[in-house]
Short mmCIF file of C-alpha atoms in Angstrom, two decimals:
data_model
loop_
_atom_site.label_atom_id
_atom_site.label_comp_id
_atom_site.label_asym_id
_atom_site.label_seq_id
_atom_site.Cartn_x
_atom_site.Cartn_y
_atom_site.Cartn_z
CA MET M 1376 159.67 -78.79 60.40
CA THR M 1377 156.42 -76.21 60.78
CA GLU M 1378 159.71 -73.79 60.62
CA GLN M 1379 161.07 -74.90 57.88
CA LEU M 1380 157.99 -74.85 55.72
CA ARG M 1381 157.32 -71.23 56.97
CA ASP M 1382 160.56 -70.13 55.48
CA LEU M 1383 160.35 -72.68 52.67
CA SER M 1384 156.66 -70.46 52.02
CA ASP M 1385 159.16 -67.16 51.08
CA ASP M 1386 160.50 -69.31 48.54
CA ARG M 1387 157.00 -69.19 46.68
CA ALA M 1388 158.02 -65.93 44.90
CA LEU M 1389 160.98 -67.45 43.18
CA LEU M 1390 159.61 -69.46 41.47
CA GLY M 1391 157.64 -66.46 39.64
CA ARG M 1392 155.62 -67.37 36.52
CA THR M 1393 157.96 -69.79 35.45
CA SER M 1394 157.62 -72.48 37.50
CA THR M 1395 159.21 -75.42 36.67
CA ALA M 1396 160.82 -78.83 38.43
CA GLU M 1397 164.68 -77.79 37.96
CA ARG M 1398 163.49 -74.50 39.50
CA VAL M 1399 161.82 -76.08 42.94
CA SER M 1400 164.88 -78.37 42.50
CA ASP M 1401 167.05 -75.22 42.75
CA ILE M 1402 164.97 -74.13 45.99
CA LEU M 1403 164.77 -77.73 47.84
CA ARG M 1404 169.04 -78.46 46.68
CA SER M 1405 169.46 -74.35 48.66
CA ARG M 1406 167.76 -75.68 51.60
CA ILE M 1407 169.25 -78.94 52.10
CA ALA M 1408 172.94 -77.56 51.66
CA GLU M 1409 171.47 -74.80 54.34
CA GLY M 1410 170.51 -77.79 56.85
CA TYR M 1411 166.44 -76.51 56.82
CA PHE M 1412 166.23 -80.38 55.91
CA PRO M 1413 168.38 -82.77 58.05
CA PRO M 1414 169.82 -86.05 57.09
CA GLY M 1415 167.04 -89.03 57.27
CA THR M 1416 164.36 -86.32 57.57
CA ARG M 1417 160.82 -87.46 55.19
CA LEU M 1418 159.90 -85.33 52.96
CA SER M 1419 156.07 -84.63 52.74
CA GLU M 1420 154.85 -83.98 49.20
CA ASP M 1421 151.69 -82.10 50.43
CA SER M 1422 153.25 -79.31 52.78
CA ILE M 1423 155.73 -78.81 50.65
CA GLY M 1424 153.97 -78.72 47.73
CA GLY M 1425 151.60 -76.66 49.60
CA ALA M 1426 154.61 -74.35 50.84
CA LEU M 1427 155.67 -73.50 46.96
CA GLY M 1428 152.35 -73.80 45.55
CA VAL M 1429 153.33 -76.62 42.89
CA SER M 1430 151.44 -79.16 41.56
CA ARG M 1431 152.26 -82.33 42.91
CA ASN M 1432 153.66 -83.86 39.59
CA THR M 1433 155.87 -80.81 39.89
CA LEU M 1434 157.11 -81.72 43.16
CA ARG M 1435 157.84 -85.71 42.26
CA GLU M 1436 159.95 -84.49 39.02
CA SER M 1437 162.00 -82.02 41.54
CA PHE M 1438 162.39 -85.02 43.89
CA ARG M 1439 163.54 -87.46 41.07
CA LEU M 1440 166.58 -85.05 40.11
CA LEU M 1441 167.65 -84.12 43.01
CA THR M 1442 167.75 -88.20 43.59
CA HIS M 1443 169.17 -88.65 40.54
CA GLU M 1444 172.57 -85.75 42.24
CA ARG M 1445 172.22 -88.29 45.22
CA LEU M 1446 171.43 -85.56 47.78
CA LEU M 1447 166.95 -87.75 48.59
CA VAL M 1448 166.42 -91.79 48.36
CA HIS M 1449 163.08 -93.15 47.78
CA GLU M 1450 161.96 -95.60 50.17
CA LEU M 1451 159.48 -98.04 48.97
CA ASN M 1452 156.32 -97.41 50.43
CA ARG M 1453 157.76 -94.44 52.89
CA GLY M 1454 158.10 -91.78 50.56
CA VAL M 1455 161.21 -89.46 50.19
CA PHE M 1456 163.92 -88.97 52.35
CA VAL M 1457 167.00 -86.67 52.72
CA ARG M 1458 169.73 -89.08 52.31
CA VAL M 1459 171.97 -90.31 55.14
CA LEU M 1460 176.10 -90.10 53.38
CA THR M 1461 177.97 -93.88 54.10
CA VAL M 1462 181.96 -93.04 54.88
CA GLU M 1463 182.22 -93.98 51.48
CA ASP M 1464 180.50 -91.22 49.99
CA VAL M 1465 182.60 -88.59 52.02
CA GLU M 1466 185.55 -89.90 50.93
CA ASP M 1467 184.58 -89.29 47.24
CA ILE M 1468 183.21 -85.96 47.86
CA TYR M 1469 186.69 -84.61 49.18
CA ARG M 1470 188.39 -87.12 46.14
CA THR M 1471 186.23 -85.06 43.27
CA ARG M 1472 186.32 -81.27 45.48
CA ARG M 1473 190.58 -82.03 45.54
CA LEU M 1474 190.27 -82.60 41.43
CA VAL M 1475 188.05 -79.79 41.22
CA GLU M 1476 189.15 -77.19 43.80
CA CYS M 1477 193.08 -77.63 42.84
CA ALA M 1478 192.01 -78.10 39.08
CA VAL M 1479 190.55 -74.43 39.71
CA VAL M 1480 193.14 -72.40 41.11
CA ARG M 1481 195.86 -74.10 39.19
CA GLY M 1482 194.40 -72.71 36.20
CA LEU M 1483 193.41 -69.59 37.02
CA GLY M 1484 196.02 -67.91 34.52
CA GLU M 1485 197.77 -64.42 35.25
CA PRO M 1486 197.02 -62.16 37.70
CA PRO M 1487 195.00 -60.19 38.40
CA TYR M 1488 192.12 -62.46 39.97
CA GLY M 1489 188.46 -61.66 40.23
CA LEU M 1490 188.15 -62.37 44.33
CA ASP M 1491 185.50 -60.14 45.87
CA GLY M 1492 183.57 -63.37 46.27
CA LEU M 1493 185.92 -64.94 48.28
CA ALA M 1494 186.47 -61.79 50.52
CA GLY M 1495 183.24 -61.86 51.20
CA ALA M 1496 182.77 -65.46 52.21
CA VAL M 1497 185.81 -64.60 54.33
CA ASP M 1498 183.80 -61.89 56.12
CA GLU M 1499 180.64 -63.65 56.25
CA GLY M 1500 182.61 -66.70 57.81
CA ARG M 1501 184.63 -64.20 60.61
CA ARG M 1502 181.03 -62.35 61.05
CA ALA M 1503 179.40 -65.50 62.14
CA ALA M 1504 182.62 -66.78 64.22
CA ARG M 1505 181.51 -62.76 66.49
CA GLU M 1506 178.40 -64.45 67.29
CA GLY M 1507 178.99 -67.80 67.82
CA ASP M 1508 176.90 -68.71 65.11
CA TRP M 1509 179.00 -72.13 64.05
CA LYS M 1510 176.43 -73.21 61.32
CA GLY M 1511 176.74 -69.93 60.02
CA VAL M 1512 180.51 -70.85 59.70
CA GLY M 1513 180.07 -73.64 57.95
CA THR M 1514 177.81 -72.26 55.45
CA ALA M 1515 180.09 -69.27 55.17
CA ASN M 1516 182.57 -71.98 54.31
CA ILE M 1517 180.79 -73.62 51.79
CA HIS M 1518 180.18 -70.33 50.02
CA PHE M 1519 184.27 -69.81 50.25
CA HIS M 1520 184.81 -72.35 48.22
CA ARG M 1521 181.82 -71.93 46.19
CA GLU M 1522 183.40 -68.84 44.84
CA LEU M 1523 186.52 -70.37 44.37
CA VAL M 1524 185.20 -72.84 41.77
CA ALA M 1525 183.35 -69.49 40.37
CA LEU M 1526 186.79 -68.68 39.35
CA ALA M 1527 186.96 -70.79 37.06
CA ALA M 1528 184.13 -69.33 35.01
CA SER M 1529 182.44 -72.83 33.89
CA GLU M 1530 178.93 -73.53 34.17
CA ARG M 1531 179.68 -77.04 34.08
CA THR M 1532 181.98 -76.97 36.93
CA ASP M 1533 179.80 -74.66 38.77
CA GLU M 1534 176.60 -77.06 38.52
CA LEU M 1535 178.58 -80.25 39.43
CA MET M 1536 180.09 -78.51 42.75
CA ARG M 1537 177.01 -77.32 43.19
CA SER M 1538 175.71 -80.76 44.41
CA VAL M 1539 179.01 -81.67 45.48
CA PHE M 1540 178.59 -78.86 48.08
CA ALA M 1541 174.99 -79.38 49.31
CA GLU M 1542 175.96 -83.55 49.51
CA LEU M 1543 178.72 -81.94 51.68
CA ARG M 1544 176.41 -80.49 53.97
CA LEU M 1545 174.45 -83.62 54.62
CA ALA M 1546 177.80 -85.21 56.37
CA PHE M 1547 178.30 -81.77 58.64
CA HIS M 1548 175.07 -82.32 59.63
CA VAL M 1549 175.37 -85.86 61.32
CA VAL M 1550 179.10 -85.08 62.22
CA ASP M 1551 177.16 -82.04 64.47
CA GLU M 1552 180.09 -79.87 66.04
CA PRO M 1553 180.33 -77.35 64.29
CA GLN M 1554 182.85 -75.29 66.32
CA ARG M 1555 185.04 -78.10 66.07
CA LEU M 1556 184.74 -78.48 62.46
CA HIS M 1557 185.11 -75.14 61.19
CA GLU M 1558 186.70 -72.61 63.52
CA PRO M 1559 190.19 -73.93 62.32
CA TYR M 1560 189.27 -73.07 58.83
CA ILE M 1561 188.49 -69.55 59.05
CA ALA M 1562 192.13 -68.63 59.44
CA ARG M 1563 192.75 -70.98 56.19
CA ASN M 1564 190.57 -69.40 53.90
CA VAL M 1565 191.96 -66.39 55.12
CA ALA M 1566 195.60 -67.74 53.68
CA ILE M 1567 194.62 -68.88 50.71
CA LEU M 1568 192.37 -65.42 49.77
CA GLU M 1569 196.19 -63.74 50.60
CA ALA M 1570 197.99 -65.70 48.18
CA LEU M 1571 195.77 -65.44 46.11
CA GLN M 1572 195.83 -61.56 46.37
CA VAL M 1573 199.20 -61.69 45.64
CA GLY M 1574 198.88 -63.84 42.47
CA ASP M 1575 200.88 -66.78 43.99
CA ARG M 1576 198.33 -69.54 42.82
CA VAL M 1577 200.97 -72.25 43.81
CA LYS M 1578 201.14 -71.57 47.69
CA ALA M 1579 197.30 -71.19 47.38
CA GLU M 1580 196.91 -74.68 45.56
CA GLY M 1581 199.15 -76.04 48.02
CA LEU M 1582 197.32 -74.36 50.73
CA LEU M 1583 194.18 -75.67 49.72
CA ALA M 1584 195.56 -79.35 48.80
CA GLY M 1585 196.82 -79.93 52.67
CA TYR M 1586 193.39 -77.74 54.10
CA LEU M 1587 191.04 -80.53 51.75
CA ASP M 1588 193.47 -83.61 53.30
CA ASP M 1589 193.10 -82.43 56.49
CA SER M 1590 189.13 -81.37 56.69
CA LEU M 1591 188.70 -85.01 54.85
CA LYS M 1592 190.73 -87.19 57.58
CA ARG M 1593 188.27 -84.61 60.57
CA VAL M 1594 185.19 -85.48 59.09
CA VAL M 1595 185.74 -88.72 58.36
CA GLU M 1596 186.47 -89.49 62.06
CA VAL M 1597 183.90 -88.08 63.56
CA TYR M 1598 181.12 -89.36 60.85
CA ARG M 1599 182.46 -92.96 61.18
CA ARG M 1600 181.91 -93.00 65.54
CA ARG M 1601 178.64 -90.85 64.83
CA VAL M 1602 177.37 -93.71 62.08
CA GLY M 1603 178.10 -96.35 63.69
CA GLU M 1604 176.61 -95.14 67.00
CA ASP M 1605 172.95 -94.41 65.22
CA GLY M 1606 173.90 -97.71 63.51
#
């Protein structure tokens, strides 16, 4: 926890002079998505408030916002914890992803598309794989899908999926088999990118749908076993 708090202190500069509960929520959401606070972690008001230099009231409001997004849970007389998802939660996350991500690709219109963000996420994943950083590959994979959603140029869609992707990362932490989980999707990300580069959004949507279906099966298979073991 000490290392996480030290890194969190670096985020204080992001708050600037307009510190708000929403901005604190943005920082904590990103840190949860990046794995700094794994599922089941108790979040200390004093430690996190001190690291970010914000008041207790501001931090409590940010906790409330993230609880509403299903990233945190408040347990009476125990405190606030990063949520541990159920199998049903994981299935619902993928259902949402399929609805939104496939619709984004389907609605792209005529090429060319602005694919620099997608290409950058592919390069990020390849680089992390070469270094044997499989959790980094997972982060790059989430970045790929975030950039894919961003092709819709919709702030509302971006906001919706931001919390969905953060929840997804909670599932990845429980699975905790990063190479087995993420390695097959490096090539599949490339295939989706290449289909979009030639303007074939029908092929890209088909690749994406199959990708999400396969990923759901893989995650749920391991997640169900791990949650059962922990229980």
